[in-house]
Structures are given as structure tokens and as C-alpha cells.
Amino acid sequence: MSSLNNQIIVVGGGLSGLSAAHTVVEQGGNVLLLDKNPFFGGNSTKATSGINGALTRTQVALDIKDSVEQFYQDTLKSARDLARPDLIRVLTGRSSSAVEWLQDKFALDLSLVSRLGGHSFPRTHRGKEQFPGMTITYALMEGFEELAATQPERARIIKKAKVEQLIKDDQGQIIGVEYVLVGKGSDGKVYKEYGPVILATGGYAADFTEEKSLLKQHRPELYGLSTTNGDHCTGDGIKMASVVGANTIDLEKVQVHPTGLVDPKEPDAKVKFLAAEALRGCGGLLLDADGNRFCDELGHRDY
């Protein structure tokens, strides 16, 4: 299959990559979307609580007296010494339009609003059916697959395509990617695609490789813990970008979620399912082995 004209290459088919791909097409660009798995989704499909937004139509309809400024202050407080006020302004200031983009473009139901940890008001939006992460991601996935089928000159998808290297020109600019096909039917060839590159490959909380593990390198004390991440979360994009000279920040900031679901038959399983923040937001209590409540369920996690 030939390359698209003036294409932008998006690496990673989770919610971030799919959002980027849709946005490029909306703005008149052409997109090649690559993913190393045989399916899209990434960790985003596992999200079970919802998406935060302040001053959304849903909040207004429910008479929730929230504000962008309060969302900003809540986020600033939670971030503490890591706060980036400039980025937090963007995140909170555009949160309403992000929620409504999903509602308007993909006809998503986000009519339920809950108050979760760290928030002063109910502002976490979800629908009435299934997990919100799965619902939102699948809507974007199906929308982009339809776009690729009906407008192949604008959108192209290659799955089971593991990007292994970023291509640089003589001036050191990134001008494309090299990838190989993986899984059944792989031919061992190295393929090249050219265009500006958006890396949306996710994190590295399942990077349990013995060599070059980002988790072992930056948070060795967490290497032995279980993860709720998919086994695809091995930091591919971070590693590729580092090889060509990109700087990294905050790689030691790995989120340790306080609650997970443990299978009594396999308590030591390396991969576990997340017990969502929504459980506590809806009134769930955390008890110790003696049945005593020991924390504020909606408080900070750094006890």
C-alpha cells in the first residue's frame, strides 16, 4: 500500500493516538496510524471512572456549581511540588470542550457526573453503560476505522506494526519511522514511512524486561509489584525518542494505584484488574485486616 500524500504518522492506537488521528483529519491533514498490537485500545480501554471536565453542558444541566478556576486550584493542590501551572491552565481550561467533543462528534453518553478523589465538585463524566474508557475508546476506534474504509486517501491503518526506530535527516530532524510487522504472517522486512511523527505509545508500567527496563531503571522498588497495565506498555516510544536525543522528565513518577482486584486463586498474579477510583467516589470504604477504616478514601495517596 502506498503512503498518503503529506501524511502525519501517529504511533499508538490508544485514546491519545486515536484523538490525535481524528484531530489531524479534522484540521485537513492525512494520517497513518500504526500500532504494534492486532487491535487498538491500549490502557485507555481499562479506564473505569470517567473523564473530568469543568463547566460542561452536563454539569450546567445538573446545576453543579463548578468552575474552571476551582478545577485549576484542585489540580494545582494535588500536583504539589510537581505543578506546572501553564499546563494545568490548558488542561482545566479546555476540559469542557474535550468532554463535549466526545459527546458531539461521537454521540457518546456522558450524562452521569461523580465527585472523585481530589475534586471539590462532581466533574468526572461517564455514561450509563459499560466502562467509560472502553466506551470512549471504542467510539474513536470505530470512527477512525470507518474513516479509513471510506476515505483511504485521508486515513490509513496498519496494525501489528512495531515501530522500532525514528528516522532523522541530515539536519537531525525526525522525518519518519521504521517498523516491522509482528505476529502471524510477519515477513521480517523493515518498512519505512515518512512524515511528521506523533508518539502516543503510552507508558512503561509493564516493562518487566530484564534488560533496558525503564521501570527497573527509574523505580526499581516497584519492579516486583503487580500492574494493571497491558503487556504492551513497555515504553517503546520513550526508548526510541531517547535514542535519537530526546530529553525525558519525570520518568520516576509512576502512579501506584491504591486499590486493585485480587483473584483469591491467584493472589500473586503479575497482572491485576484495577479497582477503580469510582468505587471510593461512590462511597466505598478502605478497611485494614482488622476491619478498621484507616484513611480518607478521597484524599491524597501519599500516606
PDB file of C-alpha atoms in Angstrom:
ATOM      1  CA  MET A   1       0.000   0.000   0.000  1.00  0.00           C
ATOM      2  CA  SER A   2       1.379   3.391  -0.955  1.00  0.00           C
ATOM      3  CA  SER A   3       1.910   6.216   1.506  1.00  0.00           C
ATOM      4  CA  LEU A   4      -0.604   9.023   1.843  1.00  0.00           C
ATOM      5  CA  ASN A   5       0.241  12.444   0.492  1.00  0.00           C
ATOM      6  CA  ASN A   6       1.646  14.799   3.150  1.00  0.00           C
ATOM      7  CA  GLN A   7       0.829  12.300   5.870  1.00  0.00           C
ATOM      8  CA  ILE A   8       1.284  12.671   9.597  1.00  0.00           C
ATOM      9  CA  ILE A   9       2.309   9.448  11.326  1.00  0.00           C
ATOM     10  CA  VAL A  10       0.686   8.586  14.655  1.00  0.00           C
ATOM     11  CA  VAL A  11       2.328   5.752  16.584  1.00  0.00           C
ATOM     12  CA  GLY A  12      -0.061   4.113  19.049  1.00  0.00           C
ATOM     13  CA  GLY A  13      -3.769   3.383  18.808  1.00  0.00           C
ATOM     14  CA  GLY A  14      -4.936   4.118  22.332  1.00  0.00           C
ATOM     15  CA  LEU A  15      -7.169   7.039  23.252  1.00  0.00           C
ATOM     16  CA  SER A  16      -4.345   9.555  22.883  1.00  0.00           C
ATOM     17  CA  GLY A  17      -3.314   8.302  19.449  1.00  0.00           C
ATOM     18  CA  LEU A  18      -6.882   7.996  18.215  1.00  0.00           C
ATOM     19  CA  SER A  19      -7.693  11.512  19.441  1.00  0.00           C
ATOM     20  CA  ALA A  20      -4.614  12.845  17.661  1.00  0.00           C
ATOM     21  CA  ALA A  21      -5.501  10.999  14.448  1.00  0.00           C
ATOM     22  CA  HIS A  22      -9.080  12.305  14.420  1.00  0.00           C
ATOM     23  CA  THR A  23      -7.889  15.838  15.153  1.00  0.00           C
ATOM     24  CA  VAL A  24      -5.379  15.789  12.294  1.00  0.00           C
ATOM     25  CA  VAL A  25      -8.113  14.734   9.870  1.00  0.00           C
ATOM     26  CA  GLU A  26     -10.478  17.383  11.264  1.00  0.00           C
ATOM     27  CA  GLN A  27      -7.823  20.014  10.571  1.00  0.00           C
ATOM     28  CA  GLY A  28      -7.382  18.881   6.974  1.00  0.00           C
ATOM     29  CA  GLY A  29      -4.384  16.563   7.324  1.00  0.00           C
ATOM     30  CA  ASN A  30      -3.853  12.950   6.292  1.00  0.00           C
ATOM     31  CA  VAL A  31      -2.968  10.291   8.862  1.00  0.00           C
ATOM     32  CA  LEU A  32      -1.172   6.967   9.026  1.00  0.00           C
ATOM     33  CA  LEU A  33      -1.960   5.223  12.332  1.00  0.00           C
ATOM     34  CA  LEU A  34       0.402   2.429  13.418  1.00  0.00           C
ATOM     35  CA  ASP A  35       0.007   0.030  16.347  1.00  0.00           C
ATOM     36  CA  LYS A  36       2.095  -2.989  17.326  1.00  0.00           C
ATOM     37  CA  ASN A  37      -0.948  -4.913  18.533  1.00  0.00           C
ATOM     38  CA  PRO A  38      -3.566  -6.621  16.357  1.00  0.00           C
ATOM     39  CA  PHE A  39      -6.147  -4.319  17.949  1.00  0.00           C
ATOM     40  CA  PHE A  40      -6.479  -0.716  19.097  1.00  0.00           C
ATOM     41  CA  GLY A  41      -7.330   0.398  22.623  1.00  0.00           C
ATOM     42  CA  GLY A  42      -4.262   0.455  24.829  1.00  0.00           C
ATOM     43  CA  ASN A  43      -4.695   1.091  28.538  1.00  0.00           C
ATOM     44  CA  SER A  44      -7.463   3.585  27.831  1.00  0.00           C
ATOM     45  CA  THR A  45      -9.996   0.781  27.481  1.00  0.00           C
ATOM     46  CA  LYS A  46      -9.325  -0.148  31.114  1.00  0.00           C
ATOM     47  CA  ALA A  47     -10.352   3.255  32.497  1.00  0.00           C
ATOM     48  CA  THR A  48     -13.398   2.747  34.673  1.00  0.00           C
ATOM     49  CA  SER A  49     -14.105   6.121  36.291  1.00  0.00           C
ATOM     50  CA  GLY A  50     -14.644   8.674  33.532  1.00  0.00           C
ATOM     51  CA  ILE A  51     -13.303  11.934  32.110  1.00  0.00           C
ATOM     52  CA  ASN A  52     -13.063  15.172  34.078  1.00  0.00           C
ATOM     53  CA  GLY A  53     -14.476  18.445  32.837  1.00  0.00           C
ATOM     54  CA  ALA A  54     -15.489  21.762  34.399  1.00  0.00           C
ATOM     55  CA  LEU A  55     -18.403  23.889  33.185  1.00  0.00           C
ATOM     56  CA  THR A  56     -19.666  21.223  30.814  1.00  0.00           C
ATOM     57  CA  ARG A  57     -23.217  21.243  29.488  1.00  0.00           C
ATOM     58  CA  THR A  58     -23.912  18.218  31.670  1.00  0.00           C
ATOM     59  CA  GLN A  59     -22.762  19.991  34.824  1.00  0.00           C
ATOM     60  CA  VAL A  60     -24.819  23.059  33.972  1.00  0.00           C
ATOM     61  CA  ALA A  61     -27.910  20.921  33.356  1.00  0.00           C
ATOM     62  CA  LEU A  62     -27.398  19.228  36.735  1.00  0.00           C
ATOM     63  CA  ASP A  63     -26.886  22.613  38.447  1.00  0.00           C
ATOM     64  CA  ILE A  64     -23.376  21.697  39.623  1.00  0.00           C
ATOM     65  CA  LYS A  65     -21.740  24.958  40.741  1.00  0.00           C
ATOM     66  CA  ASP A  66     -18.274  24.135  39.450  1.00  0.00           C
ATOM     67  CA  SER A  67     -15.773  26.453  37.772  1.00  0.00           C
ATOM     68  CA  VAL A  68     -12.623  26.182  35.696  1.00  0.00           C
ATOM     69  CA  GLU A  69     -10.767  28.126  38.377  1.00  0.00           C
ATOM     70  CA  GLN A  70     -11.762  25.608  41.057  1.00  0.00           C
ATOM     71  CA  PHE A  71     -10.686  22.722  38.826  1.00  0.00           C
ATOM     72  CA  TYR A  72      -7.376  24.528  38.323  1.00  0.00           C
ATOM     73  CA  GLN A  73      -6.899  25.025  42.063  1.00  0.00           C
ATOM     74  CA  ASP A  74      -7.780  21.400  42.825  1.00  0.00           C
ATOM     75  CA  THR A  75      -5.265  20.162  40.270  1.00  0.00           C
ATOM     76  CA  LEU A  76      -2.609  22.596  41.470  1.00  0.00           C
ATOM     77  CA  LYS A  77      -3.103  21.358  45.024  1.00  0.00           C
ATOM     78  CA  SER A  78      -2.897  17.704  44.041  1.00  0.00           C
ATOM     79  CA  ALA A  79       0.226  18.235  41.931  1.00  0.00           C
ATOM     80  CA  ARG A  80       2.051  19.914  44.810  1.00  0.00           C
ATOM     81  CA  ASP A  81       5.743  20.460  44.042  1.00  0.00           C
ATOM     82  CA  LEU A  82       5.343  18.940  40.572  1.00  0.00           C
ATOM     83  CA  ALA A  83       2.757  21.504  39.484  1.00  0.00           C
ATOM     84  CA  ARG A  84       3.135  23.088  36.052  1.00  0.00           C
ATOM     85  CA  PRO A  85       0.632  25.968  36.218  1.00  0.00           C
ATOM     86  CA  ASP A  86       0.911  26.671  32.486  1.00  0.00           C
ATOM     87  CA  LEU A  87      -0.040  23.112  31.563  1.00  0.00           C
ATOM     88  CA  ILE A  88      -2.693  22.879  34.271  1.00  0.00           C
ATOM     89  CA  ARG A  89      -4.331  26.003  32.813  1.00  0.00           C
ATOM     90  CA  VAL A  90      -4.576  24.277  29.441  1.00  0.00           C
ATOM     91  CA  LEU A  91      -5.829  21.005  30.926  1.00  0.00           C
ATOM     92  CA  THR A  92      -8.550  22.573  33.050  1.00  0.00           C
ATOM     93  CA  GLY A  93      -9.429  25.424  30.692  1.00  0.00           C
ATOM     94  CA  ARG A  94     -10.082  23.098  27.780  1.00  0.00           C
ATOM     95  CA  SER A  95     -11.623  20.254  29.761  1.00  0.00           C
ATOM     96  CA  SER A  96     -15.198  21.215  28.917  1.00  0.00           C
ATOM     97  CA  SER A  97     -14.523  21.335  25.183  1.00  0.00           C
ATOM     98  CA  ALA A  98     -12.810  17.929  25.382  1.00  0.00           C
ATOM     99  CA  VAL A  99     -15.847  16.332  27.026  1.00  0.00           C
ATOM    100  CA  GLU A 100     -18.230  17.992  24.588  1.00  0.00           C
ATOM    101  CA  TRP A 101     -16.062  16.995  21.588  1.00  0.00           C
ATOM    102  CA  LEU A 102     -16.641  13.385  22.593  1.00  0.00           C
ATOM    103  CA  GLN A 103     -20.355  13.965  23.049  1.00  0.00           C
ATOM    104  CA  ASP A 104     -20.878  15.890  19.816  1.00  0.00           C
ATOM    105  CA  LYS A 105     -18.544  14.106  17.407  1.00  0.00           C
ATOM    106  CA  PHE A 106     -19.057  10.549  18.622  1.00  0.00           C
ATOM    107  CA  ALA A 107     -22.562  10.745  20.144  1.00  0.00           C
ATOM    108  CA  LEU A 108     -21.270   9.462  23.469  1.00  0.00           C
ATOM    109  CA  ASP A 109     -23.400   9.341  26.586  1.00  0.00           C
ATOM    110  CA  LEU A 110     -21.525  11.181  29.358  1.00  0.00           C
ATOM    111  CA  SER A 111     -24.597  12.142  31.331  1.00  0.00           C
ATOM    112  CA  LEU A 112     -23.536  10.831  34.762  1.00  0.00           C
ATOM    113  CA  VAL A 113     -21.241  13.018  36.854  1.00  0.00           C
ATOM    114  CA  SER A 114     -19.468  11.926  40.052  1.00  0.00           C
ATOM    115  CA  ARG A 115     -17.155  13.533  42.556  1.00  0.00           C
ATOM    116  CA  LEU A 116     -13.921  11.576  42.834  1.00  0.00           C
ATOM    117  CA  GLY A 117     -10.710  11.987  44.806  1.00  0.00           C
ATOM    118  CA  GLY A 118      -9.056  15.399  44.712  1.00  0.00           C
ATOM    119  CA  HIS A 119     -12.087  17.211  43.298  1.00  0.00           C
ATOM    120  CA  SER A 120     -14.167  19.852  45.081  1.00  0.00           C
ATOM    121  CA  PHE A 121     -17.226  19.196  42.900  1.00  0.00           C
ATOM    122  CA  PRO A 122     -18.682  16.360  40.844  1.00  0.00           C
ATOM    123  CA  ARG A 123     -16.886  16.647  37.489  1.00  0.00           C
ATOM    124  CA  THR A 124     -15.994  13.104  36.413  1.00  0.00           C
ATOM    125  CA  HIS A 125     -18.245  12.247  33.457  1.00  0.00           C
ATOM    126  CA  ARG A 126     -19.294   8.786  32.357  1.00  0.00           C
ATOM    127  CA  GLY A 127     -22.205   7.069  30.654  1.00  0.00           C
ATOM    128  CA  LYS A 128     -24.796   4.613  31.859  1.00  0.00           C
ATOM    129  CA  GLU A 129     -23.374   1.542  30.147  1.00  0.00           C
ATOM    130  CA  GLN A 130     -20.047  -0.300  30.377  1.00  0.00           C
ATOM    131  CA  PHE A 131     -16.741   1.195  31.444  1.00  0.00           C
ATOM    132  CA  PRO A 132     -16.282   4.767  30.176  1.00  0.00           C
ATOM    133  CA  GLY A 133     -12.738   4.133  28.981  1.00  0.00           C
ATOM    134  CA  MET A 134     -13.851   1.245  26.835  1.00  0.00           C
ATOM    135  CA  THR A 135     -16.909   3.097  25.544  1.00  0.00           C
ATOM    136  CA  ILE A 136     -14.979   6.257  24.647  1.00  0.00           C
ATOM    137  CA  THR A 137     -12.009   4.485  23.092  1.00  0.00           C
ATOM    138  CA  TYR A 138     -14.159   2.107  21.050  1.00  0.00           C
ATOM    139  CA  ALA A 139     -16.165   5.022  19.674  1.00  0.00           C
ATOM    140  CA  LEU A 140     -12.998   6.741  18.446  1.00  0.00           C
ATOM    141  CA  MET A 141     -11.598   3.448  17.181  1.00  0.00           C
ATOM    142  CA  GLU A 142     -14.706   2.576  15.188  1.00  0.00           C
ATOM    143  CA  GLY A 143     -14.909   6.125  13.862  1.00  0.00           C
ATOM    144  CA  PHE A 144     -11.345   6.065  12.578  1.00  0.00           C
ATOM    145  CA  GLU A 145     -11.701   2.597  11.078  1.00  0.00           C
ATOM    146  CA  GLU A 146     -14.777   3.821   9.210  1.00  0.00           C
ATOM    147  CA  LEU A 147     -12.824   6.861   8.050  1.00  0.00           C
ATOM    148  CA  ALA A 148     -10.013   4.636   6.756  1.00  0.00           C
ATOM    149  CA  ALA A 149     -12.545   2.496   4.891  1.00  0.00           C
ATOM    150  CA  THR A 150     -14.477   5.368   3.319  1.00  0.00           C
ATOM    151  CA  GLN A 151     -11.649   7.870   2.794  1.00  0.00           C
ATOM    152  CA  PRO A 152      -8.486   5.797   2.253  1.00  0.00           C
ATOM    153  CA  GLU A 153      -6.781   8.811   0.727  1.00  0.00           C
ATOM    154  CA  ARG A 154      -7.093  10.596   4.108  1.00  0.00           C
ATOM    155  CA  ALA A 155      -6.661   7.856   6.693  1.00  0.00           C
ATOM    156  CA  ARG A 156      -4.685   4.627   6.756  1.00  0.00           C
ATOM    157  CA  ILE A 157      -4.258   1.964   9.456  1.00  0.00           C
ATOM    158  CA  ILE A 158      -1.518  -0.628   9.888  1.00  0.00           C
ATOM    159  CA  LYS A 159      -1.858  -2.956  12.883  1.00  0.00           C
ATOM    160  CA  LYS A 160       0.746  -5.454  14.102  1.00  0.00           C
ATOM    161  CA  ALA A 161       3.294  -2.849  13.017  1.00  0.00           C
ATOM    162  CA  LYS A 162       6.003  -2.410  15.654  1.00  0.00           C
ATOM    163  CA  VAL A 163       7.823   0.869  15.181  1.00  0.00           C
ATOM    164  CA  GLU A 164      11.450   0.301  16.125  1.00  0.00           C
ATOM    165  CA  GLN A 165      13.242   3.448  15.070  1.00  0.00           C
ATOM    166  CA  LEU A 166      12.705   7.110  14.288  1.00  0.00           C
ATOM    167  CA  ILE A 167      14.273   8.320  11.045  1.00  0.00           C
ATOM    168  CA  LYS A 168      16.386  11.502  11.118  1.00  0.00           C
ATOM    169  CA  ASP A 169      17.513  13.660   8.213  1.00  0.00           C
ATOM    170  CA  ASP A 170      20.934  15.261   7.829  1.00  0.00           C
ATOM    171  CA  GLN A 171      19.851  18.198   9.999  1.00  0.00           C
ATOM    172  CA  GLY A 172      18.732  15.908  12.820  1.00  0.00           C
ATOM    173  CA  GLN A 173      15.004  16.427  12.222  1.00  0.00           C
ATOM    174  CA  ILE A 174      12.657  13.467  12.641  1.00  0.00           C
ATOM    175  CA  ILE A 175      11.171  12.718   9.228  1.00  0.00           C
ATOM    176  CA  GLY A 176       9.602   9.273   9.624  1.00  0.00           C
ATOM    177  CA  VAL A 177       9.669   5.819  11.189  1.00  0.00           C
ATOM    178  CA  GLU A 178      10.951   2.319  10.579  1.00  0.00           C
ATOM    179  CA  TYR A 179       8.699  -0.586  11.544  1.00  0.00           C
ATOM    180  CA  VAL A 180       8.426  -4.344  11.248  1.00  0.00           C
ATOM    181  CA  LEU A 181       5.327  -6.492  11.042  1.00  0.00           C
ATOM    182  CA  VAL A 182       4.880  -8.796  14.030  1.00  0.00           C
ATOM    183  CA  GLY A 183       2.831 -11.872  14.786  1.00  0.00           C
ATOM    184  CA  LYS A 184       1.490 -14.407  12.347  1.00  0.00           C
ATOM    185  CA  GLY A 185       2.368 -13.580   8.765  1.00  0.00           C
ATOM    186  CA  SER A 186       5.295 -11.312   9.603  1.00  0.00           C
ATOM    187  CA  ASP A 187       7.902 -11.228   6.851  1.00  0.00           C
ATOM    188  CA  GLY A 188      10.941  -9.908   8.715  1.00  0.00           C
ATOM    189  CA  LYS A 189      11.233  -6.887   6.455  1.00  0.00           C
ATOM    190  CA  VAL A 190      11.882  -3.368   7.696  1.00  0.00           C
ATOM    191  CA  TYR A 191       9.382  -0.849   6.324  1.00  0.00           C
ATOM    192  CA  LYS A 192       9.743   2.923   6.234  1.00  0.00           C
ATOM    193  CA  GLU A 193       7.133   5.665   6.288  1.00  0.00           C
ATOM    194  CA  TYR A 194       7.851   9.373   6.035  1.00  0.00           C
ATOM    195  CA  GLY A 195       6.163  12.375   7.600  1.00  0.00           C
ATOM    196  CA  PRO A 196       5.937  14.250  10.923  1.00  0.00           C
ATOM    197  CA  VAL A 197       5.606  11.802  13.824  1.00  0.00           C
ATOM    198  CA  ILE A 198       3.304  11.897  16.853  1.00  0.00           C
ATOM    199  CA  LEU A 199       4.330   9.392  19.535  1.00  0.00           C
ATOM    200  CA  ALA A 200       1.341   8.121  21.524  1.00  0.00           C
ATOM    201  CA  THR A 201       2.768   4.814  22.683  1.00  0.00           C
ATOM    202  CA  GLY A 202       1.826   5.000  26.346  1.00  0.00           C
ATOM    203  CA  GLY A 203       3.872   4.306  29.449  1.00  0.00           C
ATOM    204  CA  TYR A 204       6.124   1.584  30.767  1.00  0.00           C
ATOM    205  CA  ALA A 205       4.434   0.154  33.858  1.00  0.00           C
ATOM    206  CA  ALA A 206       4.528  -3.318  32.287  1.00  0.00           C
ATOM    207  CA  ASP A 207       8.175  -3.070  31.235  1.00  0.00           C
ATOM    208  CA  PHE A 208       9.331  -6.196  33.050  1.00  0.00           C
ATOM    209  CA  THR A 209      12.103  -6.960  30.602  1.00  0.00           C
ATOM    210  CA  GLU A 210      15.345  -7.966  32.263  1.00  0.00           C
ATOM    211  CA  GLU A 211      17.423  -5.641  30.113  1.00  0.00           C
ATOM    212  CA  LYS A 212      16.734  -1.964  29.450  1.00  0.00           C
ATOM    213  CA  SER A 213      13.598  -1.939  31.622  1.00  0.00           C
ATOM    214  CA  LEU A 214      12.551   1.647  32.255  1.00  0.00           C
ATOM    215  CA  LEU A 215      10.673   0.548  35.357  1.00  0.00           C
ATOM    216  CA  LYS A 216      13.738  -1.164  36.794  1.00  0.00           C
ATOM    217  CA  GLN A 217      15.892   1.811  35.863  1.00  0.00           C
ATOM    218  CA  HIS A 218      13.723   4.575  37.320  1.00  0.00           C
ATOM    219  CA  ARG A 219      11.636   2.851  40.026  1.00  0.00           C
ATOM    220  CA  PRO A 220      13.396  -0.396  40.924  1.00  0.00           C
ATOM    221  CA  GLU A 221      11.403  -0.745  44.144  1.00  0.00           C
ATOM    222  CA  LEU A 222       8.212  -1.090  42.065  1.00  0.00           C
ATOM    223  CA  TYR A 223       9.604  -3.705  39.712  1.00  0.00           C
ATOM    224  CA  GLY A 224       8.251  -6.546  41.850  1.00  0.00           C
ATOM    225  CA  LEU A 225       4.714  -5.139  42.155  1.00  0.00           C
ATOM    226  CA  SER A 226       1.776  -6.255  40.063  1.00  0.00           C
ATOM    227  CA  THR A 227       0.469  -3.975  37.328  1.00  0.00           C
ATOM    228  CA  THR A 228      -2.918  -3.193  35.843  1.00  0.00           C
ATOM    229  CA  ASN A 229      -1.261  -2.147  32.578  1.00  0.00           C
ATOM    230  CA  GLY A 230      -1.475  -4.229  29.437  1.00  0.00           C
ATOM    231  CA  ASP A 231       1.640  -6.160  28.448  1.00  0.00           C
ATOM    232  CA  HIS A 232       2.122  -3.720  25.558  1.00  0.00           C
ATOM    233  CA  CYS A 233       3.141  -0.934  27.967  1.00  0.00           C
ATOM    234  CA  THR A 234       6.894  -1.313  27.628  1.00  0.00           C
ATOM    235  CA  GLY A 235       7.914   2.280  26.965  1.00  0.00           C
ATOM    236  CA  ASP A 236       8.671   1.824  23.263  1.00  0.00           C
ATOM    237  CA  GLY A 237       8.166   5.454  22.306  1.00  0.00           C
ATOM    238  CA  ILE A 238      10.219   6.774  25.212  1.00  0.00           C
ATOM    239  CA  LYS A 239      13.088   4.450  24.336  1.00  0.00           C
ATOM    240  CA  MET A 240      13.012   5.350  20.633  1.00  0.00           C
ATOM    241  CA  ALA A 241      12.913   9.067  21.350  1.00  0.00           C
ATOM    242  CA  SER A 242      15.775   8.788  23.834  1.00  0.00           C
ATOM    243  CA  VAL A 243      17.940   7.025  21.255  1.00  0.00           C
ATOM    244  CA  VAL A 244      17.669   9.992  18.871  1.00  0.00           C
ATOM    245  CA  GLY A 245      18.472  12.528  21.575  1.00  0.00           C
ATOM    246  CA  ALA A 246      15.141  13.467  23.142  1.00  0.00           C
ATOM    247  CA  ASN A 247      15.199  14.586  26.762  1.00  0.00           C
ATOM    248  CA  THR A 248      12.918  12.967  29.322  1.00  0.00           C
ATOM    249  CA  ILE A 249      11.406  14.225  32.550  1.00  0.00           C
ATOM    250  CA  ASP A 250       9.541  12.685  35.478  1.00  0.00           C
ATOM    251  CA  LEU A 251      10.203   9.072  34.475  1.00  0.00           C
ATOM    252  CA  GLU A 252      10.349   8.202  38.164  1.00  0.00           C
ATOM    253  CA  LYS A 253       6.746   9.392  38.627  1.00  0.00           C
ATOM    254  CA  VAL A 254       4.944   6.059  38.373  1.00  0.00           C
ATOM    255  CA  GLN A 255       1.395   6.006  39.723  1.00  0.00           C
ATOM    256  CA  VAL A 256       0.772   3.334  42.323  1.00  0.00           C
ATOM    257  CA  HIS A 257      -2.986   2.941  42.486  1.00  0.00           C
ATOM    258  CA  PRO A 258      -4.254   2.157  45.993  1.00  0.00           C
ATOM    259  CA  THR A 259      -6.841  -0.469  45.059  1.00  0.00           C
ATOM    260  CA  GLY A 260      -6.883  -3.493  42.795  1.00  0.00           C
ATOM    261  CA  LEU A 261      -8.959  -6.634  42.439  1.00  0.00           C
ATOM    262  CA  VAL A 262      -7.154  -9.755  43.632  1.00  0.00           C
ATOM    263  CA  ASP A 263      -8.118 -13.215  42.427  1.00  0.00           C
ATOM    264  CA  PRO A 264      -8.049 -15.435  45.557  1.00  0.00           C
ATOM    265  CA  LYS A 265      -6.962 -18.326  43.354  1.00  0.00           C
ATOM    266  CA  GLU A 266      -4.002 -16.344  42.015  1.00  0.00           C
ATOM    267  CA  PRO A 267      -3.099 -13.646  44.564  1.00  0.00           C
ATOM    268  CA  ASP A 268       0.436 -13.221  43.237  1.00  0.00           C
ATOM    269  CA  ALA A 269      -0.547 -12.704  39.587  1.00  0.00           C
ATOM    270  CA  LYS A 270       1.694 -10.146  37.898  1.00  0.00           C
ATOM    271  CA  VAL A 271      -1.265  -8.522  36.124  1.00  0.00           C
ATOM    272  CA  LYS A 272      -4.308  -7.481  38.108  1.00  0.00           C
ATOM    273  CA  PHE A 273      -7.534  -5.627  37.319  1.00  0.00           C
ATOM    274  CA  LEU A 274      -7.955  -2.088  38.596  1.00  0.00           C
ATOM    275  CA  ALA A 275     -10.418  -1.431  41.416  1.00  0.00           C
ATOM    276  CA  ALA A 276     -11.426   1.975  40.150  1.00  0.00           C
ATOM    277  CA  GLU A 277     -11.396   5.316  41.909  1.00  0.00           C
ATOM    278  CA  ALA A 278     -15.131   5.389  41.208  1.00  0.00           C
ATOM    279  CA  LEU A 279     -15.624   2.701  43.861  1.00  0.00           C
ATOM    280  CA  ARG A 280     -14.422   5.133  46.504  1.00  0.00           C
ATOM    281  CA  GLY A 281     -16.096   8.105  44.851  1.00  0.00           C
ATOM    282  CA  CYS A 282     -19.422   6.309  45.166  1.00  0.00           C
ATOM    283  CA  GLY A 283     -18.910   5.615  48.871  1.00  0.00           C
ATOM    284  CA  GLY A 284     -16.589   2.626  49.101  1.00  0.00           C
ATOM    285  CA  LEU A 285     -14.526   2.381  52.304  1.00  0.00           C
ATOM    286  CA  LEU A 286     -10.976   1.112  52.728  1.00  0.00           C
ATOM    287  CA  LEU A 287     -10.560  -1.184  55.727  1.00  0.00           C
ATOM    288  CA  ASP A 288      -7.487  -2.884  57.131  1.00  0.00           C
ATOM    289  CA  ALA A 289      -7.236  -6.570  58.017  1.00  0.00           C
ATOM    290  CA  ASP A 290      -8.966  -5.861  61.327  1.00  0.00           C
ATOM    291  CA  GLY A 291     -11.905  -4.108  59.695  1.00  0.00           C
ATOM    292  CA  ASN A 292     -10.806  -0.599  60.681  1.00  0.00           C
ATOM    293  CA  ARG A 293     -11.015   2.377  58.341  1.00  0.00           C
ATOM    294  CA  PHE A 294      -7.514   3.850  58.069  1.00  0.00           C
ATOM    295  CA  CYS A 295      -7.616   6.713  55.552  1.00  0.00           C
ATOM    296  CA  ASP A 296      -9.645   9.327  53.724  1.00  0.00           C
ATOM    297  CA  GLU A 297     -10.740   7.425  50.629  1.00  0.00           C
ATOM    298  CA  LEU A 298     -10.808  10.621  48.556  1.00  0.00           C
ATOM    299  CA  GLY A 299      -7.582  12.030  49.948  1.00  0.00           C
ATOM    300  CA  HIS A 300      -4.045  12.064  48.613  1.00  0.00           C
ATOM    301  CA  ARG A 301      -2.343   8.739  48.065  1.00  0.00           C
ATOM    302  CA  ASP A 302       0.940   9.557  49.795  1.00  0.00           C
ATOM    303  CA  TYR A 303       0.106   8.161  53.221  1.00  0.00           C
TER     304      TYR A 303
END
